[in-house]
mmCIF file of C-alpha atoms in Angstrom:
data_model
loop_
_atom_site.group_PDB
_atom_site.id
_atom_site.type_symbol
_atom_site.label_atom_id
_atom_site.label_comp_id
_atom_site.label_asym_id
_atom_site.label_seq_id
_atom_site.Cartn_x
_atom_site.Cartn_y
_atom_site.Cartn_z
ATOM 1 C CA MET A 25 0.044 0.088 -0.004
ATOM 2 C CA SER A 26 1.725 3.139 -1.159
ATOM 3 C CA GLY A 27 -0.551 5.872 0.275
ATOM 4 C CA LEU A 28 -3.566 6.589 2.449
ATOM 5 C CA ARG A 29 -6.864 7.138 0.601
ATOM 6 C CA LEU A 30 -8.598 10.087 2.223
ATOM 7 C CA LYS A 31 -12.284 11.208 1.777
ATOM 8 C CA ILE A 32 -13.584 14.191 3.717
ATOM 9 C CA VAL A 33 -17.375 14.471 3.434
ATOM 10 C CA THR A 34 -19.742 17.168 4.767
ATOM 11 C CA PRO A 35 -23.493 17.369 4.337
ATOM 12 C CA GLU A 36 -22.934 19.830 1.416
ATOM 13 C CA ARG A 37 -20.156 18.248 -0.494
ATOM 14 C CA VAL A 38 -17.066 16.024 -0.657
ATOM 15 C CA ALA A 39 -14.491 18.474 0.531
ATOM 16 C CA TYR A 40 -11.418 16.359 -0.206
ATOM 17 C CA GLU A 41 -10.711 13.067 -1.891
ATOM 18 C CA GLU A 42 -7.241 11.970 -2.828
ATOM 19 C CA GLU A 43 -4.512 9.595 -1.990
ATOM 20 C CA VAL A 44 -2.174 11.251 0.623
ATOM 21 C CA SER A 45 0.735 10.410 2.724
ATOM 22 C CA GLU A 46 -0.465 11.661 6.178
ATOM 23 C CA VAL A 47 -3.391 13.284 7.898
ATOM 24 C CA THR A 48 -3.213 15.169 11.153
ATOM 25 C CA LEU A 49 -6.451 15.915 12.855
ATOM 26 C CA PRO A 50 -8.067 16.853 16.109
ATOM 27 C CA THR A 51 -10.022 14.135 17.974
ATOM 28 C CA ALA A 52 -11.904 13.929 21.254
ATOM 29 C CA THR A 53 -8.817 12.619 22.935
ATOM 30 C CA GLY A 54 -6.300 14.836 21.201
ATOM 31 C CA GLN A 55 -4.469 15.418 17.958
ATOM 32 C CA ILE A 56 -3.446 12.356 15.964
ATOM 33 C CA SER A 57 -1.677 11.584 12.833
ATOM 34 C CA ILE A 58 -2.736 8.911 10.547
ATOM 35 C CA LEU A 59 -0.423 7.159 7.997
ATOM 36 C CA ALA A 60 -0.993 4.324 5.429
ATOM 37 C CA GLY A 61 -1.311 1.015 7.093
ATOM 38 C CA HIS A 62 -2.909 2.498 10.253
ATOM 39 C CA GLU A 63 -4.965 0.098 12.317
ATOM 40 C CA PRO A 64 -8.694 0.453 11.998
ATOM 41 C CA LEU A 65 -10.081 3.233 14.202
ATOM 42 C CA VAL A 66 -13.325 5.062 14.981
ATOM 43 C CA SER A 67 -13.194 8.334 16.838
ATOM 44 C CA LEU A 68 -14.951 11.637 17.234
ATOM 45 C CA LEU A 69 -13.716 14.599 15.364
ATOM 46 C CA LYS A 70 -13.354 17.925 17.283
ATOM 47 C CA PRO A 71 -13.304 21.365 15.767
ATOM 48 C CA GLY A 72 -9.897 22.361 14.843
ATOM 49 C CA GLU A 73 -7.151 22.282 12.130
ATOM 50 C CA LEU A 74 -6.837 19.284 9.864
ATOM 51 C CA VAL A 75 -3.563 19.037 7.813
ATOM 52 C CA VAL A 76 -3.180 16.819 4.772
ATOM 53 C CA HIS A 77 0.280 15.926 3.733
ATOM 54 C CA LYS A 78 0.806 15.108 0.121
ATOM 55 C CA ASN A 79 3.852 15.207 -2.148
ATOM 56 C CA ASP A 80 5.815 17.391 0.372
ATOM 57 C CA GLU A 81 3.072 19.854 0.541
ATOM 58 C CA ALA A 82 0.557 20.570 3.313
ATOM 59 C CA VAL A 83 -3.107 21.357 2.757
ATOM 60 C CA TYR A 84 -4.743 23.202 5.721
ATOM 61 C CA MET A 85 -8.492 22.778 6.477
ATOM 62 C CA ALA A 86 -10.811 23.914 9.332
ATOM 63 C CA VAL A 87 -13.049 21.249 10.385
ATOM 64 C CA SER A 88 -15.822 21.122 12.901
ATOM 65 C CA THR A 89 -17.425 18.085 14.754
ATOM 66 C CA GLY A 90 -17.906 14.782 13.261
ATOM 67 C CA LEU A 91 -16.560 11.232 13.021
ATOM 68 C CA ILE A 92 -13.463 9.560 11.622
ATOM 69 C CA GLU A 93 -13.128 5.969 10.414
ATOM 70 C CA MET A 94 -9.920 4.325 9.445
ATOM 71 C CA ARG A 95 -11.000 1.334 7.494
ATOM 72 C CA LYS A 96 -9.234 -2.017 7.072
ATOM 73 C CA ASP A 97 -9.085 -1.433 3.424
ATOM 74 C CA GLY A 98 -6.780 1.666 3.934
ATOM 75 C CA GLU A 99 -9.315 4.312 3.468
ATOM 76 C CA LEU A 100 -9.752 7.216 5.876
ATOM 77 C CA VAL A 101 -13.243 8.595 5.898
ATOM 78 C CA ILE A 102 -13.969 11.825 7.790
ATOM 79 C CA LEU A 103 -17.622 12.818 8.130
ATOM 80 C CA ALA A 104 -17.611 16.445 9.296
ATOM 81 C CA ASP A 105 -20.386 18.925 9.750
ATOM 82 C CA THR A 106 -18.136 21.337 8.098
ATOM 83 C CA ALA A 107 -14.656 21.306 6.348
ATOM 84 C CA GLU A 108 -13.143 24.217 4.719
ATOM 85 C CA HIS A 109 -9.938 24.746 2.886
ATOM 86 C CA ALA A 110 -7.710 27.678 4.242
ATOM 87 C CA GLU A 111 -8.254 29.491 0.843
ATOM 88 C CA GLU A 112 -11.985 29.495 1.398
ATOM 89 C CA LEU A 113 -11.742 31.260 4.698
ATOM 90 C CA GLU A 114 -12.527 34.944 4.983
ATOM 91 C CA LEU A 115 -10.901 36.171 8.182
ATOM 92 C CA GLU A 116 -13.046 39.212 8.663
ATOM 93 C CA ARG A 117 -16.340 37.290 8.434
ATOM 94 C CA ILE A 118 -15.060 34.636 10.790
ATOM 95 C CA GLU A 119 -14.012 37.266 13.314
ATOM 96 C CA GLU A 120 -17.582 38.621 13.171
ATOM 97 C CA ALA A 121 -19.040 35.137 13.734
ATOM 98 C CA LYS A 122 -16.625 34.543 16.602
ATOM 99 C CA GLN A 123 -17.713 37.780 18.216
ATOM 100 C CA ARG A 124 -21.391 36.972 17.946
ATOM 101 C CA ALA A 125 -20.911 33.611 19.585
ATOM 102 C CA GLU A 126 -18.841 35.288 22.402
ATOM 103 C CA GLU A 127 -21.679 37.734 22.906
ATOM 104 C CA ILE A 128 -24.323 34.982 23.113
ATOM 105 C CA LEU A 129 -22.056 33.175 25.737
ATOM 106 C CA LYS A 130 -21.871 36.275 27.846
ATOM 107 C CA GLU A 131 -25.614 36.698 27.844
ATOM 108 C CA ARG A 132 -26.333 33.076 28.727
ATOM 109 C CA HIS A 133 -25.517 31.976 32.316
ATOM 110 C CA ASP A 134 -27.278 28.657 32.228
ATOM 111 C CA ARG A 135 -24.928 25.982 30.875
ATOM 112 C CA GLN A 136 -27.886 23.669 30.467
ATOM 113 C CA ASP A 137 -29.477 26.109 27.984
ATOM 114 C CA VAL A 138 -29.531 24.928 24.339
ATOM 115 C CA ASP A 139 -28.644 28.287 23.004
ATOM 116 C CA PHE A 140 -25.580 28.258 25.281
ATOM 117 C CA ALA A 141 -24.514 24.886 23.838
ATOM 118 C CA ARG A 142 -25.046 26.059 20.289
ATOM 119 C CA ALA A 143 -23.033 29.226 21.021
ATOM 120 C CA GLN A 144 -20.205 27.251 22.527
ATOM 121 C CA ALA A 145 -20.105 24.965 19.573
ATOM 122 C CA ALA A 146 -20.097 27.937 17.200
ATOM 123 C CA LEU A 147 -17.298 29.606 19.176
ATOM 124 C CA GLU A 148 -15.147 26.439 18.948
ATOM 125 C CA ARG A 149 -15.882 26.192 15.198
ATOM 126 C CA GLU A 150 -14.880 29.843 14.670
ATOM 127 C CA LEU A 151 -11.705 29.680 16.682
ATOM 128 C CA ALA A 152 -10.541 26.697 14.441
ATOM 129 C CA ARG A 153 -11.376 28.669 11.408
ATOM 130 C CA VAL A 154 -9.451 31.726 12.574
ATOM 131 C CA LYS A 155 -6.471 29.550 13.360
ATOM 132 C CA VAL A 156 -6.471 28.086 9.846
ATOM 133 C CA ALA A 157 -7.189 31.441 8.187
ATOM 134 C CA ARG A 158 -4.393 33.154 9.984
ATOM 135 C CA ARG A 159 -1.957 30.495 9.083
ATOM 136 C CA ARG A 160 -2.876 30.889 5.439
ATOM 137 C CA ARG A 161 -2.088 34.600 5.660
ATOM 138 C CA GLY A 162 1.152 33.889 7.707
ATOM 139 C CA LYS A 163 -0.025 35.709 10.760
#
């Protein structure tokens, strides 16, 4: 097996599908890297930065929650609520969304409130997007 077959799927699209050498991604138990020949694995995907390594180049993506499955056949499938390439991210719009989520969190004091949970998830997603967008701009 020469490479790792990677497929990243969101409800809207197939965000990435190619043979790669390595994928580094955020999981519920921490950041992991997966190479060709990795043992089968199922894990939760956390919002954060996903890095795809291919031909000595790195592709940066911002991902949100979801599932990852490393299959016996050598395919890594990532089912994510969102997955955006660094080039697709607009830092100004992301900063505005991050600020809105922070404002909602300040207004909500009940951590059992559904709106609080949604705002917390939105903030985590926007922080991941900011990180990837800033990396692209070299900041």
